[in-house]
Amino acid sequence: MAGCGARWCCCCCRCCGERESRTPEELTILGETQEEDDEILPRKDYESLDYDRCINDPYLEVLESMDNKKSRRYEAVKWVMVFAIGVCTGLVGLFVDFFVRLFSQLKFHVVQTSVEECSEKGCLAVSLLELLGFNLTFIFLASLLVLIEPVAAGSGIPEIKCYLNGVKVPGIVRLRTLVCKALGVLFSVAGGLFVGKEGPMIHSGAIVGAGLPQFQSISFRKIQFNFPYFRSDRDKRDFVSAGAAAGVAAAFGAPIGGTLFSLEEGSSFWNQGLTWKVLFCSMAATFTLNFFRSGIQFGSWGSFQLPGLLNFGEFKCSDSDKKCHLWTAMDLGFFIMMGIVGGLLGATFNCLNKRLAKYRMRNVHPKPKLVRVLESLLVCLTTTVVVFVASMILGECRQMSSTNPSGNSTLSLQGSSSEDVNSSIKTFFCPNETYNDMATLFFNPQESAILQLFHQDGTFSPVTLSLFFLLYFLLSCWTYGSSVPSGLFVPSLLCGAAFGRLVANLLKSYIGLDHIYSGTFALIGAAAFLGGVVRMTISLTVILIESTNEITYGLPIMITLMVAKWTGDFFNKGIYDIHVTLRGVPLLEWETEVEMDKLRASDIMEPNLTYVYPHTRIQSLVSILRTTVHHAFPVVTENRGNEKEFMKGNQLISNNIRFKKSSILTRAGEQRKRSQSMKSYPSSELRNMCDEHVAPEEPPEKEDLLQQMLERRYTPYPNLYPDQSPSEEWTMEERFRPLTFHGLILRSQLVTLLVRGVCYSESQSSTSQPRLSYAEMAEDYPRYPDIHDLDLTLLTPRMIVDVTPYMNPSPFTVSPNTHASQVFNLFRTMGLRHLPVVNAVGEIVGIITRHNLTHEFLQARLRQHYQTI
């Protein structure tokens, strides 16, 4: 036994020990190579959300016109939107739940009738074919929906977590994604796959939160509403936070847990007002779903009997049993051990699923899309055959009884929950007064199986529970990540409940602890396994407490989840974090490691800047936008007055000379690339102008020339007008000049200015330039025009654009000597997209983006720092 445990630990460490691996980005910085077997999938260039307000002239004009009446109206509209998001999320959950129940009841009724008839005639193969026909049809439809919108695959929680963290994942909050997600998860669950609908509900709620306040959709371009509110990433991400919380509340009937989920798992920027709105949205979703489900199922409208899609039922001791206790202090020791085992099982599940996901990304996804559909059908075929064979052959006939071996009534349920447990008992091939325990677990909807494990008075065989756990563990691990919408909460809860019930049976049979409640151990086992997989603590504790409606379970659930998380974190990350890493999303954790304080802002910033002047010609703006992929550009001027101070031995200033050395040659190459790209423009005026101004290519300057230039401290710079663009004809002295920082301007703002013809001629003053309002600047949000779609023949290259009214003149900035942890906290807490690095004399020396603060990038810079030492 000890040898097996050692081999298991070694396998888990080898399979999950990812902290020592290095990404291609890190290896590129260090100049190392990597073997093919250990290669981490390449990172992608994701765009960040801009949570910081751009306080430019159009924004200030809106503030000046905003009186108390307009401010109250704006706040009232926001509250109405929050309420509407909650109601719509609840209705989406109602739609999914109604049709899942309808299709599942139809399927199980037909198949069960066939099984009862064929058990006497010996034609069970016909029953299996009927079950396969239902399941394969449903899964085929779900896979087709994922082909229409690939982002609809999976649970969607990793993508929503990234969005709330400040990363824009393409297509994640589109209306088409919502339709494919809701219909797809409906067919996935009805098709018998080991998936849940609770995770996709969170994604669906987030999509409702993102799209409803916009009153527009790319799927319906012709439908336009003049709704000027909430046209920024800041407002949109707040509504996505509310929608995600509403999805949790609708799934589990846990509005407080949904609020904490949105806070714990995603949003980096939070305030008191947002907390109140998110909670209100969660309440609206919970009671909307509760109202309609109670009315549809029981006919008693307004009774509010079903708070969520997943109902754990009521845990309650019998009034006649005075010795009954849900749990005792002595049970805490067993709960801690279950938490450790749950953490180990969760780490194994994540390890296997990670390897499977990497295999899919390398061998399945690059192939034709039909291969993904075939894989989903293969998973469905295997799952269906396993469920049918296990239910028919591997089950044991157990005696129905209302009392446990000690004579005490274990748990009682009120109303519909008791009816659900009794009606879901399966008696396949068993005599009267007995039931098939394996069929009762496998041949039912997953919610019914959970209720059986939580509240069934009869016993389940330890062999049945072990086989059920093993099969469900392997099949759910294989299913998650396939090309169908799939949640992971319910399969994890069901696996853990089987594990907890098995522990209770063993304690009763071999230790003689007849007083323990099997339902309580099933609940703790479910919490342990789910915590070991997803690694959530605060929000998951509250969600489980609200789902059980039993506050006395708070302490054991919290302790179990903490122990499971600590145990699992020793081996690998949570399942959602693993899939975020595999997608290459630059997710920012809550804080950096302590050793990162050895790095400064100057060590992690990007020193090679692409900048614009306050007054820049159209030809230069077009060149910059077409030859770079940056989303923001510093607005700078040359500071000739501080030239002498810049060249003196001041430590704060001279520290930045080494950063400029590395960027001088890059600037020359950048200007050469711009000039060459201008030649391909369709405008003959632009092409001729470039031909006139491009100088013959010169050999690159060497390091000794740089040193000579640094020694000539007081050589005056050539004259340069503010509207003159950088040119390849510049000498090294012209390139190496202090750049005074004035602000940041976004790519979307520059393209909008070009599209709307905001410019003036050389013979005019900049005051003659047309002015755009805040509504006009945000009219195309969130899909601004692309520079490559712009008709350059309509532009006049010699015209000048004054960008100062539209830039952000006061963005957050840091000093080159700021510690990395301070930079990280400022960037994450304020939800920034770009963070300029400005020295003591106001010169910009670099810029920091999200990619400069990822764990992999910081680790690479730290190793590079150690190598230089």
mmCIF file with all atom_site columns, N, CA and C in Angstrom, residues 544-598:
data_model
loop_
_atom_site.group_PDB
_atom_site.id
_atom_site.type_symbol
_atom_site.label_atom_id
_atom_site.label_alt_id
_atom_site.label_comp_id
_atom_site.label_asym_id
_atom_site.label_entity_id
_atom_site.label_seq_id
_atom_site.pdbx_PDB_ins_code
_atom_site.Cartn_x
_atom_site.Cartn_y
_atom_site.Cartn_z
_atom_site.occupancy
_atom_site.B_iso_or_equiv
_atom_site.pdbx_formal_charge
_atom_site.auth_seq_id
_atom_site.auth_comp_id
_atom_site.auth_asym_id
_atom_site.auth_atom_id
_atom_site.pdbx_PDB_model_num
ATOM 1   N N  . LEU A 1 544 ? -22.430 26.548 -1.121  1.00 0.00 ? 544 LEU A N  1
ATOM 2   C CA . LEU A 1 544 ? -22.876 25.272 -0.566  1.00 0.00 ? 544 LEU A CA 1
ATOM 3   C C  . LEU A 1 544 ? -23.759 25.474 0.654   1.00 0.00 ? 544 LEU A C  1
ATOM 4   N N  . ILE A 1 545 ? -23.453 26.474 1.476   1.00 0.00 ? 545 ILE A N  1
ATOM 5   C CA . ILE A 1 545 ? -24.298 26.745 2.640   1.00 0.00 ? 545 ILE A CA 1
ATOM 6   C C  . ILE A 1 545 ? -25.684 27.202 2.192   1.00 0.00 ? 545 ILE A C  1
ATOM 7   N N  . GLU A 1 546 ? -25.723 28.088 1.194   1.00 0.00 ? 546 GLU A N  1
ATOM 8   C CA . GLU A 1 546 ? -27.023 28.562 0.710   1.00 0.00 ? 546 GLU A CA 1
ATOM 9   C C  . GLU A 1 546 ? -27.785 27.439 0.008   1.00 0.00 ? 546 GLU A C  1
ATOM 10  N N  . SER A 1 547 ? -27.081 26.547 -0.674  1.00 0.00 ? 547 SER A N  1
ATOM 11  C CA . SER A 1 547 ? -27.759 25.461 -1.373  1.00 0.00 ? 547 SER A CA 1
ATOM 12  C C  . SER A 1 547 ? -28.363 24.456 -0.401  1.00 0.00 ? 547 SER A C  1
ATOM 13  N N  . THR A 1 548 ? -27.701 24.225 0.739   1.00 0.00 ? 548 THR A N  1
ATOM 14  C CA . THR A 1 548 ? -28.231 23.303 1.738   1.00 0.00 ? 548 THR A CA 1
ATOM 15  C C  . THR A 1 548 ? -29.231 23.964 2.673   1.00 0.00 ? 548 THR A C  1
ATOM 16  N N  . ASN A 1 549 ? -29.210 25.295 2.726   1.00 0.00 ? 549 ASN A N  1
ATOM 17  C CA . ASN A 1 549 ? -30.090 26.041 3.635   1.00 0.00 ? 549 ASN A CA 1
ATOM 18  C C  . ASN A 1 549 ? -29.870 25.605 5.087   1.00 0.00 ? 549 ASN A C  1
ATOM 19  N N  . GLU A 1 550 ? -28.618 25.287 5.399   1.00 0.00 ? 550 GLU A N  1
ATOM 20  C CA . GLU A 1 550 ? -28.282 24.802 6.730   1.00 0.00 ? 550 GLU A CA 1
ATOM 21  C C  . GLU A 1 550 ? -26.991 25.477 7.180   1.00 0.00 ? 550 GLU A C  1
ATOM 22  N N  . ILE A 1 551 ? -27.122 26.482 8.053   1.00 0.00 ? 551 ILE A N  1
ATOM 23  C CA . ILE A 1 551 ? -25.969 27.269 8.458   1.00 0.00 ? 551 ILE A CA 1
ATOM 24  C C  . ILE A 1 551 ? -25.008 26.461 9.333   1.00 0.00 ? 551 ILE A C  1
ATOM 25  N N  . THR A 1 552 ? -25.512 25.402 9.976   1.00 0.00 ? 552 THR A N  1
ATOM 26  C CA . THR A 1 552 ? -24.627 24.610 10.841  1.00 0.00 ? 552 THR A CA 1
ATOM 27  C C  . THR A 1 552 ? -23.551 23.887 10.049  1.00 0.00 ? 552 THR A C  1
ATOM 28  N N  . TYR A 1 553 ? -23.721 23.766 8.741   1.00 0.00 ? 553 TYR A N  1
ATOM 29  C CA . TYR A 1 553 ? -22.699 23.136 7.914   1.00 0.00 ? 553 TYR A CA 1
ATOM 30  C C  . TYR A 1 553 ? -21.567 24.106 7.549   1.00 0.00 ? 553 TYR A C  1
ATOM 31  N N  . GLY A 1 554 ? -21.653 25.344 7.982   1.00 0.00 ? 554 GLY A N  1
ATOM 32  C CA . GLY A 1 554 ? -20.658 26.341 7.595   1.00 0.00 ? 554 GLY A CA 1
ATOM 33  C C  . GLY A 1 554 ? -19.239 25.969 7.984   1.00 0.00 ? 554 GLY A C  1
ATOM 34  N N  . LEU A 1 555 ? -19.045 25.576 9.238   1.00 0.00 ? 555 LEU A N  1
ATOM 35  C CA . LEU A 1 555 ? -17.692 25.268 9.717   1.00 0.00 ? 555 LEU A CA 1
ATOM 36  C C  . LEU A 1 555 ? -17.096 24.049 9.022   1.00 0.00 ? 555 LEU A C  1
ATOM 37  N N  . PRO A 1 556 ? -17.774 22.899 8.971   1.00 0.00 ? 556 PRO A N  1
ATOM 38  C CA . PRO A 1 556 ? -17.143 21.747 8.292   1.00 0.00 ? 556 PRO A CA 1
ATOM 39  C C  . PRO A 1 556 ? -16.902 21.992 6.807   1.00 0.00 ? 556 PRO A C  1
ATOM 40  N N  . ILE A 1 557 ? -17.814 22.684 6.123   1.00 0.00 ? 557 ILE A N  1
ATOM 41  C CA . ILE A 1 557 ? -17.601 22.955 4.699   1.00 0.00 ? 557 ILE A CA 1
ATOM 42  C C  . ILE A 1 557 ? -16.391 23.859 4.512   1.00 0.00 ? 557 ILE A C  1
ATOM 43  N N  . MET A 1 558 ? -16.261 24.882 5.331   1.00 0.00 ? 558 MET A N  1
ATOM 44  C CA . MET A 1 558 ? -15.143 25.814 5.195   1.00 0.00 ? 558 MET A CA 1
ATOM 45  C C  . MET A 1 558 ? -13.816 25.113 5.469   1.00 0.00 ? 558 MET A C  1
ATOM 46  N N  . ILE A 1 559 ? -13.758 24.321 6.529   1.00 0.00 ? 559 ILE A N  1
ATOM 47  C CA . ILE A 1 559 ? -12.514 23.615 6.851   1.00 0.00 ? 559 ILE A CA 1
ATOM 48  C C  . ILE A 1 559 ? -12.161 22.632 5.737   1.00 0.00 ? 559 ILE A C  1
ATOM 49  N N  . THR A 1 560 ? -13.148 21.903 5.239   1.00 0.00 ? 560 THR A N  1
ATOM 50  C CA . THR A 1 560 ? -12.889 20.934 4.184   1.00 0.00 ? 560 THR A CA 1
ATOM 51  C C  . THR A 1 560 ? -12.368 21.603 2.924   1.00 0.00 ? 560 THR A C  1
ATOM 52  N N  . LEU A 1 561 ? -12.990 22.710 2.521   1.00 0.00 ? 561 LEU A N  1
ATOM 53  C CA . LEU A 1 561 ? -12.553 23.405 1.315   1.00 0.00 ? 561 LEU A CA 1
ATOM 54  C C  . LEU A 1 561 ? -11.148 23.975 1.471   1.00 0.00 ? 561 LEU A C  1
ATOM 55  N N  . MET A 1 562 ? -10.827 24.507 2.640   1.00 0.00 ? 562 MET A N  1
ATOM 56  C CA . MET A 1 562 ? -9.483  25.049 2.868   1.00 0.00 ? 562 MET A CA 1
ATOM 57  C C  . MET A 1 562 ? -8.429  23.952 2.776   1.00 0.00 ? 562 MET A C  1
ATOM 58  N N  . VAL A 1 563 ? -8.698  22.818 3.412   1.00 0.00 ? 563 VAL A N  1
ATOM 59  C CA . VAL A 1 563 ? -7.726  21.720 3.397   1.00 0.00 ? 563 VAL A CA 1
ATOM 60  C C  . VAL A 1 563 ? -7.579  21.169 1.983   1.00 0.00 ? 563 VAL A C  1
ATOM 61  N N  . ALA A 1 564 ? -8.700  21.035 1.266   1.00 0.00 ? 564 ALA A N  1
ATOM 62  C CA . ALA A 1 564 ? -8.642  20.524 -0.103  1.00 0.00 ? 564 ALA A CA 1
ATOM 63  C C  . ALA A 1 564 ? -7.858  21.473 -1.010  1.00 0.00 ? 564 ALA A C  1
ATOM 64  N N  . LYS A 1 565 ? -8.059  22.780 -0.845  1.00 0.00 ? 565 LYS A N  1
ATOM 65  C CA . LYS A 1 565 ? -7.326  23.748 -1.664  1.00 0.00 ? 565 LYS A CA 1
ATOM 66  C C  . LYS A 1 565 ? -5.836  23.709 -1.361  1.00 0.00 ? 565 LYS A C  1
ATOM 67  N N  . TRP A 1 566 ? -5.473  23.704 -0.087  1.00 0.00 ? 566 TRP A N  1
ATOM 68  C CA . TRP A 1 566 ? -4.050  23.670 0.264   1.00 0.00 ? 566 TRP A CA 1
ATOM 69  C C  . TRP A 1 566 ? -3.382  22.400 -0.268  1.00 0.00 ? 566 TRP A C  1
ATOM 70  N N  . THR A 1 567 ? -4.073  21.283 -0.157  1.00 0.00 ? 567 THR A N  1
ATOM 71  C CA . THR A 1 567 ? -3.500  20.032 -0.640  1.00 0.00 ? 567 THR A CA 1
ATOM 72  C C  . THR A 1 567 ? -3.336  20.054 -2.153  1.00 0.00 ? 567 THR A C  1
ATOM 73  N N  . GLY A 1 568 ? -4.366  20.493 -2.861  1.00 0.00 ? 568 GLY A N  1
ATOM 74  C CA . GLY A 1 568 ? -4.279  20.521 -4.317  1.00 0.00 ? 568 GLY A CA 1
ATOM 75  C C  . GLY A 1 568 ? -3.266  21.515 -4.833  1.00 0.00 ? 568 GLY A C  1
ATOM 76  N N  . ASP A 1 569 ? -3.154  22.670 -4.165  1.00 0.00 ? 569 ASP A N  1
ATOM 77  C CA . ASP A 1 569 ? -2.200  23.690 -4.612  1.00 0.00 ? 569 ASP A CA 1
ATOM 78  C C  . ASP A 1 569 ? -0.758  23.223 -4.496  1.00 0.00 ? 569 ASP A C  1
ATOM 79  N N  . PHE A 1 570 ? -0.521  22.205 -3.691  1.00 0.00 ? 570 PHE A N  1
ATOM 80  C CA . PHE A 1 570 ? 0.834   21.683 -3.571  1.00 0.00 ? 570 PHE A CA 1
ATOM 81  C C  . PHE A 1 570 ? 1.287   21.023 -4.873  1.00 0.00 ? 570 PHE A C  1
ATOM 82  N N  . PHE A 1 571 ? 0.333   20.552 -5.679  1.00 0.00 ? 571 PHE A N  1
ATOM 83  C CA . PHE A 1 571 ? 0.673   19.828 -6.903  1.00 0.00 ? 571 PHE A CA 1
ATOM 84  C C  . PHE A 1 571 ? 0.443   20.664 -8.158  1.00 0.00 ? 571 PHE A C  1
ATOM 85  N N  . ASN A 1 572 ? -0.659  21.359 -8.268  1.00 0.00 ? 572 ASN A N  1
ATOM 86  C CA . ASN A 1 572 ? -0.949  22.115 -9.481  1.00 0.00 ? 572 ASN A CA 1
ATOM 87  C C  . ASN A 1 572 ? -1.993  23.191 -9.187  1.00 0.00 ? 572 ASN A C  1
ATOM 88  N N  . LYS A 1 573 ? -2.430  23.865 -10.234 1.00 0.00 ? 573 LYS A N  1
ATOM 89  C CA . LYS A 1 573 ? -3.435  24.920 -10.105 1.00 0.00 ? 573 LYS A CA 1
ATOM 90  C C  . LYS A 1 573 ? -4.836  24.329 -10.209 1.00 0.00 ? 573 LYS A C  1
ATOM 91  N N  . GLY A 1 574 ? -5.839  25.197 -10.003 1.00 0.00 ? 574 GLY A N  1
ATOM 92  C CA . GLY A 1 574 ? -7.214  24.800 -10.208 1.00 0.00 ? 574 GLY A CA 1
ATOM 93  C C  . GLY A 1 574 ? -7.500  24.562 -11.682 1.00 0.00 ? 574 GLY A C  1
ATOM 94  N N  . ILE A 1 575 ? -8.591  23.852 -11.960 1.00 0.00 ? 575 ILE A N  1
ATOM 95  C CA . ILE A 1 575 ? -8.892  23.460 -13.332 1.00 0.00 ? 575 ILE A CA 1
ATOM 96  C C  . ILE A 1 575 ? -9.108  24.673 -14.221 1.00 0.00 ? 575 ILE A C  1
ATOM 97  N N  . TYR A 1 576 ? -9.730  25.729 -13.714 1.00 0.00 ? 576 TYR A N  1
ATOM 98  C CA . TYR A 1 576 ? -9.975  26.906 -14.532 1.00 0.00 ? 576 TYR A CA 1
ATOM 99  C C  . TYR A 1 576 ? -8.675  27.661 -14.819 1.00 0.00 ? 576 TYR A C  1
ATOM 100 N N  . ASP A 1 577 ? -7.802  27.749 -13.822 1.00 0.00 ? 577 ASP A N  1
ATOM 101 C CA . ASP A 1 577 ? -6.508  28.401 -14.035 1.00 0.00 ? 577 ASP A CA 1
ATOM 102 C C  . ASP A 1 577 ? -5.651  27.615 -15.023 1.00 0.00 ? 577 ASP A C  1
ATOM 103 N N  . ILE A 1 578 ? -5.759  26.296 -15.007 1.00 0.00 ? 578 ILE A N  1
ATOM 104 C CA . ILE A 1 578 ? -5.001  25.480 -15.956 1.00 0.00 ? 578 ILE A CA 1
ATOM 105 C C  . ILE A 1 578 ? -5.444  25.773 -17.377 1.00 0.00 ? 578 ILE A C  1
ATOM 106 N N  . HIS A 1 579 ? -6.737  25.843 -17.595 1.00 0.00 ? 579 HIS A N  1
ATOM 107 C CA . HIS A 1 579 ? -7.224  26.110 -18.954 1.00 0.00 ? 579 HIS A CA 1
ATOM 108 C C  . HIS A 1 579 ? -6.940  27.545 -19.379 1.00 0.00 ? 579 HIS A C  1
ATOM 109 N N  . VAL A 1 580 ? -6.899  28.464 -18.435 1.00 0.00 ? 580 VAL A N  1
ATOM 110 C CA . VAL A 1 580 ? -6.494  29.837 -18.763 1.00 0.00 ? 580 VAL A CA 1
ATOM 111 C C  . VAL A 1 580 ? -5.042  29.853 -19.223 1.00 0.00 ? 580 VAL A C  1
ATOM 112 N N  . THR A 1 581 ? -4.186  29.118 -18.526 1.00 0.00 ? 581 THR A N  1
ATOM 113 C CA . THR A 1 581 ? -2.774  29.047 -18.906 1.00 0.00 ? 581 THR A CA 1
ATOM 114 C C  . THR A 1 581 ? -2.592  28.401 -20.271 1.00 0.00 ? 581 THR A C  1
ATOM 115 N N  . LEU A 1 582 ? -3.336  27.340 -20.543 1.00 0.00 ? 582 LEU A N  1
ATOM 116 C CA . LEU A 1 582 ? -3.218  26.674 -21.836 1.00 0.00 ? 582 LEU A CA 1
ATOM 117 C C  . LEU A 1 582 ? -3.658  27.579 -22.982 1.00 0.00 ? 582 LEU A C  1
ATOM 118 N N  . ARG A 1 583 ? -4.583  28.469 -22.726 1.00 0.00 ? 583 ARG A N  1
ATOM 119 C CA . ARG A 1 583 ? -5.016  29.408 -23.757 1.00 0.00 ? 583 ARG A CA 1
ATOM 120 C C  . ARG A 1 583 ? -4.045  30.570 -23.925 1.00 0.00 ? 583 ARG A C  1
ATOM 121 N N  . GLY A 1 584 ? -3.086  30.691 -23.042 1.00 0.00 ? 584 GLY A N  1
ATOM 122 C CA . GLY A 1 584 ? -2.108  31.761 -23.146 1.00 0.00 ? 584 GLY A CA 1
ATOM 123 C C  . GLY A 1 584 ? -2.647  33.113 -22.743 1.00 0.00 ? 584 GLY A C  1
ATOM 124 N N  . VAL A 1 585 ? -3.669  33.157 -21.923 1.00 0.00 ? 585 VAL A N  1
ATOM 125 C CA . VAL A 1 585 ? -4.250  34.435 -21.510 1.00 0.00 ? 585 VAL A CA 1
ATOM 126 C C  . VAL A 1 585 ? -3.391  35.043 -20.405 1.00 0.00 ? 585 VAL A C  1
ATOM 127 N N  . PRO A 1 586 ? -2.996  36.297 -20.530 1.00 0.00 ? 586 PRO A N  1
ATOM 128 C CA . PRO A 1 586 ? -2.158  36.931 -19.492 1.00 0.00 ? 586 PRO A CA 1
ATOM 129 C C  . PRO A 1 586 ? -2.970  37.316 -18.266 1.00 0.00 ? 586 PRO A C  1
ATOM 130 N N  . LEU A 1 587 ? -3.331  36.340 -17.478 1.00 0.00 ? 587 LEU A N  1
ATOM 131 C CA . LEU A 1 587 ? -4.125  36.572 -16.273 1.00 0.00 ? 587 LEU A CA 1
ATOM 132 C C  . LEU A 1 587 ? -3.224  37.053 -15.145 1.00 0.00 ? 587 LEU A C  1
ATOM 133 N N  . LEU A 1 588 ? -3.676  38.070 -14.426 1.00 0.00 ? 588 LEU A N  1
ATOM 134 C CA . LEU A 1 588 ? -2.922  38.611 -13.294 1.00 0.00 ? 588 LEU A CA 1
ATOM 135 C C  . LEU A 1 588 ? -3.485  38.059 -11.996 1.00 0.00 ? 588 LEU A C  1
ATOM 136 N N  . GLU A 1 589 ? -2.618  37.456 -11.189 1.00 0.00 ? 589 GLU A N  1
ATOM 137 C CA . GLU A 1 589 ? -3.050  36.929 -9.905  1.00 0.00 ? 589 GLU A CA 1
ATOM 138 C C  . GLU A 1 589 ? -3.297  38.075 -8.928  1.00 0.00 ? 589 GLU A C  1
ATOM 139 N N  . TRP A 1 590 ? -3.659  37.707 -7.699  1.00 0.00 ? 590 TRP A N  1
ATOM 140 C CA . TRP A 1 590 ? -3.971  38.751 -6.717  1.00 0.00 ? 590 TRP A CA 1
ATOM 141 C C  . TRP A 1 590 ? -2.729  39.535 -6.320  1.00 0.00 ? 590 TRP A C  1
ATOM 142 N N  . GLU A 1 591 ? -1.594  38.875 -6.253  1.00 0.00 ? 591 GLU A N  1
ATOM 143 C CA . GLU A 1 591 ? -0.363  39.564 -5.864  1.00 0.00 ? 591 GLU A CA 1
ATOM 144 C C  . GLU A 1 591 ? 0.837   38.794 -6.399  1.00 0.00 ? 591 GLU A C  1
ATOM 145 N N  . THR A 1 592 ? 1.985   39.447 -6.382  1.00 0.00 ? 592 THR A N  1
ATOM 146 C CA . THR A 1 592 ? 3.203   38.806 -6.861  1.00 0.00 ? 592 THR A CA 1
ATOM 147 C C  . THR A 1 592 ? 3.937   38.126 -5.704  1.00 0.00 ? 592 THR A C  1
ATOM 148 N N  . GLU A 1 593 ? 4.931   37.346 -6.055  1.00 0.00 ? 593 GLU A N  1
ATOM 149 C CA . GLU A 1 593 ? 5.758   36.708 -5.040  1.00 0.00 ? 593 GLU A CA 1
ATOM 150 C C  . GLU A 1 593 ? 6.696   37.731 -4.409  1.00 0.00 ? 593 GLU A C  1
ATOM 151 N N  . VAL A 1 594 ? 7.147   37.422 -3.216  1.00 0.00 ? 594 VAL A N  1
ATOM 152 C CA . VAL A 1 594 ? 7.977   38.371 -2.469  1.00 0.00 ? 594 VAL A CA 1
ATOM 153 C C  . VAL A 1 594 ? 9.284   38.647 -3.190  1.00 0.00 ? 594 VAL A C  1
ATOM 154 N N  . GLU A 1 595 ? 9.867   37.634 -3.810  1.00 0.00 ? 595 GLU A N  1
ATOM 155 C CA . GLU A 1 595 ? 11.166  37.812 -4.459  1.00 0.00 ? 595 GLU A CA 1
ATOM 156 C C  . GLU A 1 595 ? 11.090  38.729 -5.678  1.00 0.00 ? 595 GLU A C  1
ATOM 157 N N  . MET A 1 596 ? 9.897   39.019 -6.171  1.00 0.00 ? 596 MET A N  1
ATOM 158 C CA . MET A 1 596 ? 9.776   39.909 -7.319  1.00 0.00 ? 596 MET A CA 1
ATOM 159 C C  . MET A 1 596 ? 10.144  41.349 -6.982  1.00 0.00 ? 596 MET A C  1
ATOM 160 N N  . ASP A 1 597 ? 10.220  41.681 -5.707  1.00 0.00 ? 597 ASP A N  1
ATOM 161 C CA . ASP A 1 597 ? 10.638  43.030 -5.316  1.00 0.00 ? 597 ASP A CA 1
ATOM 162 C C  . ASP A 1 597 ? 12.096  43.304 -5.646  1.00 0.00 ? 597 ASP A C  1
ATOM 163 N N  . LYS A 1 598 ? 12.825  42.285 -6.042  1.00 0.00 ? 598 LYS A N  1
ATOM 164 C CA . LYS A 1 598 ? 14.193  42.519 -6.512  1.00 0.00 ? 598 LYS A CA 1
ATOM 165 C C  . LYS A 1 598 ? 14.202  43.193 -7.880  1.00 0.00 ? 598 LYS A C  1
#
